[in-house]
Coordinates of C-alpha atoms and ligand atoms in Angstrom, one line a residue:
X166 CA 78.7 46.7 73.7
X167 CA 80.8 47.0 76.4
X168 CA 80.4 48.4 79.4
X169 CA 82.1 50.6 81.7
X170 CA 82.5 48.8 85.6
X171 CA 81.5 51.0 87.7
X172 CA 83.9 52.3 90.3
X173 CA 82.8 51.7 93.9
X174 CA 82.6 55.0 95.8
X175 CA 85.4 55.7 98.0
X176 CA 84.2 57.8 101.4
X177 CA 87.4 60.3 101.9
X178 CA 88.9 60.0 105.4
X179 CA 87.6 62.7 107.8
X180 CA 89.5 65.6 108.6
X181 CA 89.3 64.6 112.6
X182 CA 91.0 60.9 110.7
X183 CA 93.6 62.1 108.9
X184 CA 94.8 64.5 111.2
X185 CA 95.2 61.5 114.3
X186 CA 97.1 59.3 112.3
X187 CA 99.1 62.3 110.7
X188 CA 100.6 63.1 114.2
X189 CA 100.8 59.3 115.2
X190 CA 102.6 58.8 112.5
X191 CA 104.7 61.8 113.0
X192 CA 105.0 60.8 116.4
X193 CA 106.5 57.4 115.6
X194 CA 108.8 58.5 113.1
X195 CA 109.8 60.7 115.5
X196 CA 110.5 57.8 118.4
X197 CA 112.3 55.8 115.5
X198 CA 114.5 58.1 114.3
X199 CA 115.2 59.2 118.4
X200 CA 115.6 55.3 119.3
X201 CA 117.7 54.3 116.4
X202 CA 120.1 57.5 116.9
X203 CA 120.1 57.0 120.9
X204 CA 120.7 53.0 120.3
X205 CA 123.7 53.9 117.3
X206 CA 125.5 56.9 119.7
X207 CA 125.4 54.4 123.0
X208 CA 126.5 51.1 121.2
X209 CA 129.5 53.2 119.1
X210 CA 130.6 54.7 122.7
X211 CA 130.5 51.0 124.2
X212 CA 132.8 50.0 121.4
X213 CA 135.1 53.1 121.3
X214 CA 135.6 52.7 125.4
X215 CA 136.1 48.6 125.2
X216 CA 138.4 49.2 122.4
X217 CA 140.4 51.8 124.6
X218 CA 140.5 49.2 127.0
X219 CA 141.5 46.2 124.7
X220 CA 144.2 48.0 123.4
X221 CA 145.8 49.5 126.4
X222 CA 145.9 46.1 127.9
X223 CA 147.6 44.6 124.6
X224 CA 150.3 47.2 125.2
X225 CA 150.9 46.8 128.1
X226 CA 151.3 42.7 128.2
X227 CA 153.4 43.2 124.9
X228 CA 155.8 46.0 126.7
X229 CA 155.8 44.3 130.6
X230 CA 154.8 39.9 130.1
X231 CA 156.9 38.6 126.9
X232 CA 160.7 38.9 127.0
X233 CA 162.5 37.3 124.1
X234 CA 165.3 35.1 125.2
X235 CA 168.3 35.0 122.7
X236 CA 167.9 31.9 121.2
X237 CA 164.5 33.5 120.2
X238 CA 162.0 31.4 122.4
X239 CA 159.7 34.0 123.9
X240 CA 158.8 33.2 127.8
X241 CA 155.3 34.9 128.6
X242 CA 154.0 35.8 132.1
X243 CA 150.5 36.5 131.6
X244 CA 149.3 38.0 135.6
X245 CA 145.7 39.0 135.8
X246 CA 145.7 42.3 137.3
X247 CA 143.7 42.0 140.8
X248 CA 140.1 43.4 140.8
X249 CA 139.8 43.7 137.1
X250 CA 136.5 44.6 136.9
X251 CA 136.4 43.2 133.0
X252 CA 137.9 40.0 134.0
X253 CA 135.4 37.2 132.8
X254 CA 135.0 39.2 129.7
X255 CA 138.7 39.8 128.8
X256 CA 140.8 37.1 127.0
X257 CA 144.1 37.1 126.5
X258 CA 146.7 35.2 124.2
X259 CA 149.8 35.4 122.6
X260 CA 150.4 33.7 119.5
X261 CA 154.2 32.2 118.6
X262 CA 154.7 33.8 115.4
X263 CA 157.9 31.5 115.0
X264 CA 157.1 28.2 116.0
X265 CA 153.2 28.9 115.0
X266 CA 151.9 27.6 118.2
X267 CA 150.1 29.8 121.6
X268 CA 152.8 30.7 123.6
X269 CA 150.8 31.9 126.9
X270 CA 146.7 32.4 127.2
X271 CA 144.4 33.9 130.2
X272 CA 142.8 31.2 132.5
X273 CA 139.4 32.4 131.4
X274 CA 139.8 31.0 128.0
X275 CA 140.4 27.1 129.8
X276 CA 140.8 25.3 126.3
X277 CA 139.4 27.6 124.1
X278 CA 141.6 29.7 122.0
X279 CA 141.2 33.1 120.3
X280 CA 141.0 33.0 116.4
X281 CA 143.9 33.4 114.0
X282 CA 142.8 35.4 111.2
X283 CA 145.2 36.0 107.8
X284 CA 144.0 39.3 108.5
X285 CA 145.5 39.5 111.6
X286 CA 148.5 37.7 110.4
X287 CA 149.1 40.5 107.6
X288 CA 148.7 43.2 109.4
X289 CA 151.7 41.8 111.9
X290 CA 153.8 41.0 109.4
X291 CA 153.3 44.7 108.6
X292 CA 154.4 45.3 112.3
X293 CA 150.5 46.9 112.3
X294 CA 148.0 46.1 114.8
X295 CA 144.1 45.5 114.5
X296 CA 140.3 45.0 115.6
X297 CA 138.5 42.5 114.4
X298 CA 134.8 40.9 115.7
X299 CA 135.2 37.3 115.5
X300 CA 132.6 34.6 117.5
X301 CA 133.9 31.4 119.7
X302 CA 131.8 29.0 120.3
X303 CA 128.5 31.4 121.2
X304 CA 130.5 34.5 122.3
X305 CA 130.5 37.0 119.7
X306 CA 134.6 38.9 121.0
X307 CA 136.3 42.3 119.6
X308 CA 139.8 40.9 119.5
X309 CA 142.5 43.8 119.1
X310 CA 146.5 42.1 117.8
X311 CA 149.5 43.8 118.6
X312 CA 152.6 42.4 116.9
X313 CA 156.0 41.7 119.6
X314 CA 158.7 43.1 117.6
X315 CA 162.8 41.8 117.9
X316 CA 165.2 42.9 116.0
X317 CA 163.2 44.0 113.6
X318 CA 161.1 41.0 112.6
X319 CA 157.4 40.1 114.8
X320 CA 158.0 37.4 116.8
X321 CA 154.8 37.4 118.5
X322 CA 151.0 37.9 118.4
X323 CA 149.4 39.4 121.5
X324 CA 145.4 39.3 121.4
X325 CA 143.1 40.8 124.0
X326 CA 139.7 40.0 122.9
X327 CA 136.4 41.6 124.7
X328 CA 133.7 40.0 124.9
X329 CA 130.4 42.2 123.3
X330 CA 127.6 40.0 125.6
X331 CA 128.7 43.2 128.1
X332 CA 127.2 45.7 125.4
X333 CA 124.2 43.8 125.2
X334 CA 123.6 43.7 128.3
X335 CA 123.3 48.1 128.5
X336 CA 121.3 48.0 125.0
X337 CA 119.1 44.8 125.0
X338 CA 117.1 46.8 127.7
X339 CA 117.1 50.2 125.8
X340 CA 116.1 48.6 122.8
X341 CA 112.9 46.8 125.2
X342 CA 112.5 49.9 126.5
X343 CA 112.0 51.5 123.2
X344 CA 109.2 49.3 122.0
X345 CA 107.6 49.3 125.5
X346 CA 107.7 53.2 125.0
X347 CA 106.1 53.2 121.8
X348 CA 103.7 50.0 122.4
X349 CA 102.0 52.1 124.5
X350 CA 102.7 55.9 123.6
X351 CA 102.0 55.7 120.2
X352 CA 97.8 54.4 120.9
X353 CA 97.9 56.8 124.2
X354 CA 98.8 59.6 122.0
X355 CA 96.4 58.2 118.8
X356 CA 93.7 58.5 121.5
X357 CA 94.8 61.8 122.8
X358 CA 94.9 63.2 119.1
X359 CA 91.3 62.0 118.2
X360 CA 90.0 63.6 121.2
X361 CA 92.1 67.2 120.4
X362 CA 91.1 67.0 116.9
X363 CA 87.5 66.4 117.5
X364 CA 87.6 69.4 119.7
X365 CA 89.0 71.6 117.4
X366 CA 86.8 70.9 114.6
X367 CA 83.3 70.8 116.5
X368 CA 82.4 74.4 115.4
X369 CA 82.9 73.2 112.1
X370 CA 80.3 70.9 112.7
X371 CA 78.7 73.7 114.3
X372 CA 78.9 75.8 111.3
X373 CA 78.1 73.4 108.6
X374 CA 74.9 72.5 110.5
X375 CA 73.9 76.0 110.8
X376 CA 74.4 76.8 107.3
X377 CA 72.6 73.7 106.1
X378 CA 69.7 74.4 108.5
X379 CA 69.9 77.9 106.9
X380 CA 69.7 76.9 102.9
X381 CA 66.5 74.5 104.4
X382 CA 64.5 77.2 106.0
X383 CA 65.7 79.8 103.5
X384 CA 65.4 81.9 106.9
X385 CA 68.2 84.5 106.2
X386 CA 67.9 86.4 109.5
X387 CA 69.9 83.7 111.4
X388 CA 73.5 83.9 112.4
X389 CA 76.5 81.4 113.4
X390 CA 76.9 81.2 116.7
X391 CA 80.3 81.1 117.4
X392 CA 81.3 81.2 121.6
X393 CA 85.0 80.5 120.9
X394 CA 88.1 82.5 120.8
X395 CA 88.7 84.8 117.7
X396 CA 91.3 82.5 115.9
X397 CA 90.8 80.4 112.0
X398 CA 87.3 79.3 113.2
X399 CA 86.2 82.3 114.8
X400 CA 87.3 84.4 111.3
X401 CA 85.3 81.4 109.6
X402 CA 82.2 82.1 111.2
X403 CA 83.0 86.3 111.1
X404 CA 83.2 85.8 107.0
X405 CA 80.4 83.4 107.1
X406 CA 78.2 85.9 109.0
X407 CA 78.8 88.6 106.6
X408 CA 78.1 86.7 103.7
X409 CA 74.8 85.8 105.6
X410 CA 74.3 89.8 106.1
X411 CA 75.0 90.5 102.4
X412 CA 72.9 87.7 101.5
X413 CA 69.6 88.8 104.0
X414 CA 70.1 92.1 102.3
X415 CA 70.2 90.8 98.7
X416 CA 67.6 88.9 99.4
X417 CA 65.6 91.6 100.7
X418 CA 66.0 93.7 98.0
X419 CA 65.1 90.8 95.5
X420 CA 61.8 90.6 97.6
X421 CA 61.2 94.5 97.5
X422 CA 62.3 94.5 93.6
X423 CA 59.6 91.7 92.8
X424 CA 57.0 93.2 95.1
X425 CA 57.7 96.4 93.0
X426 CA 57.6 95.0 90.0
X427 CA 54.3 93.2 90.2
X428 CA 52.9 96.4 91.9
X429 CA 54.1 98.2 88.3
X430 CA 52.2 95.2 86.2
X431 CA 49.4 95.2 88.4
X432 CA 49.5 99.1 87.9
X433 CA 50.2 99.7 84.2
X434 CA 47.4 96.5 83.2
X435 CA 45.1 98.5 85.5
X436 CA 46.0 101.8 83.5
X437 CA 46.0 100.1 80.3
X438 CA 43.1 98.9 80.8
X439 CA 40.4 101.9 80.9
X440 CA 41.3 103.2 77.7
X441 CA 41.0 99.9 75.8
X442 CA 37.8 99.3 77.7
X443 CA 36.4 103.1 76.3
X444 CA 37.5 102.2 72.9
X445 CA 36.1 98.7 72.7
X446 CA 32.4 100.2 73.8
X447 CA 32.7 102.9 71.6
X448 CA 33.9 100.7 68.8
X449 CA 31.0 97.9 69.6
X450 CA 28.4 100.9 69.8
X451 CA 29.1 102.0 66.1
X452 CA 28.7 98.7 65.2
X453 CA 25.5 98.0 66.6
X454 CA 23.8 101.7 65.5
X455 CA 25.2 102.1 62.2
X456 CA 22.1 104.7 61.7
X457 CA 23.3 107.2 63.9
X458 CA 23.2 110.9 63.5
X459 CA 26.8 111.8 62.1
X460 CA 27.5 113.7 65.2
X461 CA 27.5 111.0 67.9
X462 CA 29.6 109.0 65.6
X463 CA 32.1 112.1 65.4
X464 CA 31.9 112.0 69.0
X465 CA 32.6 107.9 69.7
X466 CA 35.6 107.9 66.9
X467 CA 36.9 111.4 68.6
X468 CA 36.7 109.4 71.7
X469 CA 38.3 106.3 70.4
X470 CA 41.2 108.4 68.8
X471 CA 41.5 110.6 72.1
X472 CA 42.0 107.1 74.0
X473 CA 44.2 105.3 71.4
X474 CA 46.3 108.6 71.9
X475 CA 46.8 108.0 75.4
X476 CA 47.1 104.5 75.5
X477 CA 50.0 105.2 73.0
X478 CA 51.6 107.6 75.3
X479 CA 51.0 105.2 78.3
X480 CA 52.6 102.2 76.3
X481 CA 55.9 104.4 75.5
X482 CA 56.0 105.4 79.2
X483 CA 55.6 102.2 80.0
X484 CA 58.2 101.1 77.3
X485 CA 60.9 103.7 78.7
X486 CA 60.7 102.3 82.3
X487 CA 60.6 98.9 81.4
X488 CA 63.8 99.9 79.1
X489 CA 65.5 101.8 82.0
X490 CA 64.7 98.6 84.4
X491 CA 66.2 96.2 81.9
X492 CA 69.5 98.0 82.5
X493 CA 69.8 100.2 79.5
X494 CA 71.7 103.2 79.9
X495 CA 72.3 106.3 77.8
X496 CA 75.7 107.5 76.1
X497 CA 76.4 110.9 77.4
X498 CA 78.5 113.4 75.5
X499 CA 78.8 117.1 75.4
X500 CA 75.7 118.2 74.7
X501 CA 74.5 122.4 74.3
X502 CA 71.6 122.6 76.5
X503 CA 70.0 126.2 75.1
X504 CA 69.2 124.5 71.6
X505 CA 66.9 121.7 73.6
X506 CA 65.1 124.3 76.2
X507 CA 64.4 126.4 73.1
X508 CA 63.1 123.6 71.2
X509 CA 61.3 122.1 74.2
X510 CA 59.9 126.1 74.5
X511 CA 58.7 126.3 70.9
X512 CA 56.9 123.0 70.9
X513 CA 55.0 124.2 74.5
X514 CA 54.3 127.5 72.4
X515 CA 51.0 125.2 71.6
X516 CA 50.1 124.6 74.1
X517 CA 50.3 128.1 75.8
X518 CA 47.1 129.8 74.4
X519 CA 45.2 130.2 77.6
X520 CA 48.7 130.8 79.9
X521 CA 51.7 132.7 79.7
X522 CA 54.8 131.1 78.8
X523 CA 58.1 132.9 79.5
X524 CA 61.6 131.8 78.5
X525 CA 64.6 132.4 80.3
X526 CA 68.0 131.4 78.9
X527 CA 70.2 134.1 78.8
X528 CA 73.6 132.1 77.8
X529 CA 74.3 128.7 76.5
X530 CA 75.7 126.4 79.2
X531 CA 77.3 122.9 78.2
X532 CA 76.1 119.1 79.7
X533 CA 77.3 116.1 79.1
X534 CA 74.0 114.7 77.8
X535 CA 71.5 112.8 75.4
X536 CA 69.4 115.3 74.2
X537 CA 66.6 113.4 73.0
X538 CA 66.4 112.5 77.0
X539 CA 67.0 115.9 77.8
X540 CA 64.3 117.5 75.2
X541 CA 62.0 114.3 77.1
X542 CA 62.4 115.7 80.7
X543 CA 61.5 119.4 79.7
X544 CA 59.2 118.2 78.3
X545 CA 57.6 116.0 80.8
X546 CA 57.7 119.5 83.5
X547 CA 56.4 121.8 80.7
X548 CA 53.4 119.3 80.1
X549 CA 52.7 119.2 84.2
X550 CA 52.6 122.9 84.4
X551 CA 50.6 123.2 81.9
X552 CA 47.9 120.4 82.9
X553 CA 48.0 121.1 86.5
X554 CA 47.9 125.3 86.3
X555 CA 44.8 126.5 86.0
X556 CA 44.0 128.8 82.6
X557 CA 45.4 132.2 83.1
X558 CA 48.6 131.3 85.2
X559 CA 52.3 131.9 84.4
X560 CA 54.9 129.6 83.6
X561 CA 58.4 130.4 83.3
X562 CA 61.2 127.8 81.6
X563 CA 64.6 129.3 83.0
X564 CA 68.3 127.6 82.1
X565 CA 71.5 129.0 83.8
X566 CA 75.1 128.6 85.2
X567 CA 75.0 127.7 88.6
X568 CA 77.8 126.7 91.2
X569 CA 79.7 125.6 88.3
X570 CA 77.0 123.6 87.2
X571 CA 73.8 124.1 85.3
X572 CA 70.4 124.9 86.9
X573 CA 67.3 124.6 84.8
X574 CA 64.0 124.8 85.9
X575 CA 60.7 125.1 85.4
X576 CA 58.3 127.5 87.4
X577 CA 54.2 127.6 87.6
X578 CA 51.9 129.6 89.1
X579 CA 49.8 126.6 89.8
X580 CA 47.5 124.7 93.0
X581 CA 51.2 123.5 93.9
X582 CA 51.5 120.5 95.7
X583 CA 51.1 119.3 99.5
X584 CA 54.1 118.6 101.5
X585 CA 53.4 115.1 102.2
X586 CA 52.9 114.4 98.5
X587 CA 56.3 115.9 97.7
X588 CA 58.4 112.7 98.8
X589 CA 56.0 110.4 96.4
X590 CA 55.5 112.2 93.6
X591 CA 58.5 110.6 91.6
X592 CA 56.8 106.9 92.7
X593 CA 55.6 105.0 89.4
X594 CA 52.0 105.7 89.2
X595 CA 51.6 108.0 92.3
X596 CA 49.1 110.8 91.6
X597 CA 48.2 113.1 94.6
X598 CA 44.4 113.9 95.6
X599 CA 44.2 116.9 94.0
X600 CA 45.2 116.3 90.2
X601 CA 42.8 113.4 89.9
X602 CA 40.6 115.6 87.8
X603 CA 43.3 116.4 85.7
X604 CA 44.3 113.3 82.9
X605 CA 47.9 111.3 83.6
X606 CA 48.8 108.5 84.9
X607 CA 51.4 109.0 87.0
X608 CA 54.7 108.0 85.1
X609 CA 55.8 110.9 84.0
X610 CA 58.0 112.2 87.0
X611 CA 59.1 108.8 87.8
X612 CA 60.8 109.3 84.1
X613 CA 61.7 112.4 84.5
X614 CA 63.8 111.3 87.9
X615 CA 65.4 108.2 85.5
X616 CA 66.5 110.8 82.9
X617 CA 68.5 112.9 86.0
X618 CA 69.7 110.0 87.6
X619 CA 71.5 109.3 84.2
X620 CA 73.1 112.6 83.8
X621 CA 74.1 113.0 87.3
X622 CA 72.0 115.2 88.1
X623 CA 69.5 116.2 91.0
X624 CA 65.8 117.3 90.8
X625 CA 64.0 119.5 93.4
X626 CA 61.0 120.6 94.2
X627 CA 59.8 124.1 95.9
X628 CA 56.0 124.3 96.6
X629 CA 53.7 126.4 98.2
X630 CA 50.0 125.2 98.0
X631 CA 47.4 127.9 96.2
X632 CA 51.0 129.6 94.9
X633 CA 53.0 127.2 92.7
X634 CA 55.6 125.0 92.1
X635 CA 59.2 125.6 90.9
X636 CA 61.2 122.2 89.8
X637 CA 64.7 122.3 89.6
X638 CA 67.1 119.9 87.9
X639 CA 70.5 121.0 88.7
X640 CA 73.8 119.1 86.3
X641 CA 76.9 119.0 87.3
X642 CA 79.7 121.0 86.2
X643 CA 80.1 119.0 82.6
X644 CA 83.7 117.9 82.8
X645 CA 82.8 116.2 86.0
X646 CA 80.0 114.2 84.8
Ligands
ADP131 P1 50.8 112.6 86.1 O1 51.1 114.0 85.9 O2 50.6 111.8 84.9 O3 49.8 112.3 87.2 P2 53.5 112.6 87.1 O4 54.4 111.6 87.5 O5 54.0 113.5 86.0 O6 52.2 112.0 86.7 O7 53.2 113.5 88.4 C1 52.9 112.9 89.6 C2 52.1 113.7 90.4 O8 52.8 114.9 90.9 C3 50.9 114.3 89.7 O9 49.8 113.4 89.7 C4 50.6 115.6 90.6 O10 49.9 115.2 91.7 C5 52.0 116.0 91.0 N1 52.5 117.1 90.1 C6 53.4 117.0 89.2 N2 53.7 118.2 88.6 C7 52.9 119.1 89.2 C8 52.7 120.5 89.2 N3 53.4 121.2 88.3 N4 51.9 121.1 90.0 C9 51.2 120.4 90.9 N5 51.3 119.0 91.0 C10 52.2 118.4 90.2

């Protein structure tokens, strides 16, 4: 088999890094490109002023110091011109085109002469002149020819040659001074970039630590601190403090969600757990006295039925809520309410030997609905009336337009319920003082309020203790929900 070399971990450059040598490095490229530009404009002006000067001079010895006799022997009079300030760098010669040999030369030269070229030599038999960079002995010289013309035909060859050692002399020091300027700028201003750099980025460091220290504790409630101006870093820690907000308050609602959530288990095992306790003694108490008058048996399997009954209704209670809290949600469509409170009315009719049950539903009205939820929620105020009224009292199931909307409501003529209670009575498994005698466990409201919250709708409560209660649930107009 074989095997796959691993590849060494590279650490990336830091940020505070990459940005110093960025702007050293645009710094140098910047004193490069400056120094060669500055080094090409000053030596191109040297040359274009010597040349200026080469060539005026060549003129003027061809026009004023060579006269052509008539036997065509040239006689030259080469006179340096006083206080030449060029002098020991400008050479002078004239060249016999006829005879081939130098006719006249400037002192300075002593024995040397200035080159020939063919070039040059074309370019006079042309009757042109030219420049041309040639080197005597270790003097590198811009020579510029100038043909003598008689008669038509060049007869001589004057050469004024310039020497460049007087160029160097203005850029061998720029070109020092150059380096010098970037041997030391270019670590200066390395130095000066590190330090910027780490400036910038230390809230960065700030932040990162901070958030780190954060995610450790799991402690929510703490903020970036951020002293700075409100620039990229001061936004940075802005957007990280909101997320931090959101995040406290997600994380608070987690907490409360959980805390509510094992409050409801705690809760519905408590309430789950009476009624299996009743039937399990009943149940082991047949089993022990199997002689036992038929009545008490009666009794202990009526009382096993009775609790199986209400641990069924407690289990679909339970099942609704646990339903709604898994995110399930209803599909509402148009939905004719009278049908459902007359339903809901018929099926109370049972129940309403020892009180009075009115209807009142004078028109049909329109929501948009689930019925089976709706039919649930009438239900679930019809059965409260009826448990919590004492026998004899009045209970009136009303449905009507109202506002646009749809009021429905159910009235009793019962113990009603305290004020303080009121704000609670929708909690899972809240049951106030006095209807502890009564049977329930406390889930029905907090159903009932999921089945309005679904349709949009609102549910009040109007009291009076010793007169009644009146609960309201009021739809929206339907096109709206
Ligand atoms: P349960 O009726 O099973 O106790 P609910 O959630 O239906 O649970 O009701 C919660 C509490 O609201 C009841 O325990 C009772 O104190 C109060 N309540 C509800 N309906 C009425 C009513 N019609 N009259 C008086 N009190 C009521």
């Amino acid at each position: 088999m074989t095997q796959v070399p691993r590849m060494p971990r590279v650490r990336p450059l830091s940020i505070r890094l990459r940005l110093t040598l960025l702007f050293t490095a645009v710094l140098a490229g910047t004193l490069l490109v400056f120094g060669i530009a500055l080094h090409t404009l000053l030596a191109r002006t040297l040359i274009a002023n010597g040349d200026r000067l080469t060539s005026g001079r060549a003129q003027v010895i061809a026009r004023e110091s060579i006269r052509v006799e008539a036997d065509g022997s040239l006689i030259v009079s080469l006179r340096p011109p006083p206080r030449d300030p060029g002098r020991s760098f400008i050479f002078i010669q004239v060249f016999d085109l006829r005879t081939r040999q130098i006719a006249g030369r400037s002192a300075n030269l002593d024995e040397e002469s200035l080159p020939i070229t063919p070039r040059m030599l074309a370019a006079a038999q042309r009757g042109e002149s030219v420049f041309e960079t040639v080197r005597v002995n270790d003097l590198r010289l811009r020579v510029f020819s100038i043909p003598v013309i008689a008669t038509g035909t060049p007869v001589a060859l004057v050469q004024v040659g310039r020497s460049l050692a007087f160029d160097a002399q203005l850029l061998d020091p720029l070109r020092w001074l150059l380096l010098a300027l970037a041997a030391v700028g270019l670590p200066v201003a390395a130095g000066l970039g590190w330090l910027l750099a780490g400036r910038a980025l230390a809230p960065i460091r700030v932040i990162t630590e901070t958030a780190g220290e954060i995610g450790r504790a799991r402690d929510f409630s703490r903020r970036v601190a951020h002293g700075g101006p409100p620039d990229e870093l001061g936004h940075l820690a802005g957007a990280i403090n909101v997320m931090l907000d959101d995040l406290e308050r997600a994380h608070r609602d987690l907490e409360q969600a959980l805390a509510a959530q094992r409050r409801f288990v705690a809760s519905a095992s408590h309430e789950l757990r009476t009624p299996l306790t009743t039937i399990r003694l009943n149940a082991e108490m047949l089993q022990a006295r199997e002689t036992d008058p038929g009545s008490e048996r009666a009794t202990m399997l009526a009382d096993i039925a009775g609790e199986a009954d209400r641990l069924n209704r407690l289990v679909n209670n339970l099942l609704v809520l646990a339903r709604a809290d898994a995110g399930w949600r209803p599909h509402l469509y148009p939905t004719a309410l009278r049908p459902i409170v007359e339903d809901a009315f018929r099926q109370a009719q049972v129940l309403a030997d020892e009180h009075a049950l009115d209807l009142a539903a004078p028109q049909d009205v329109n929501v948009a609905g689930d019925p089976d939820l709706l039919k649930q929620l009438i239900l679930i105020l019809l059965d409260n009336a009826f448990k919590y009224t004492p026998t004899g009292g009045r209970i009136t199931l009303s449905l009507a337009a109202s506002n646009g909307g749809v009021a429905l409501s159910v009235a009793d003529s019962g113990p009603g319920i305290a004020p303080e209670d009121i704000p609670r009575i929708f909690d899972r498994f809240y049951r106030a003082d006095l209807a502890r005698q009564v049977d329930g466990s406390g889930l029905g409201l907090s159903i009932a309020k999921w089945i309005v919250e679904q349709h949009n709708a609102r549910i009040d409560v109007a009291s009076t203790l010793g007169r009644g209660s009146t609960f309201t649930v009021r739809f929206p107009p339907a096109e709206r929900a």
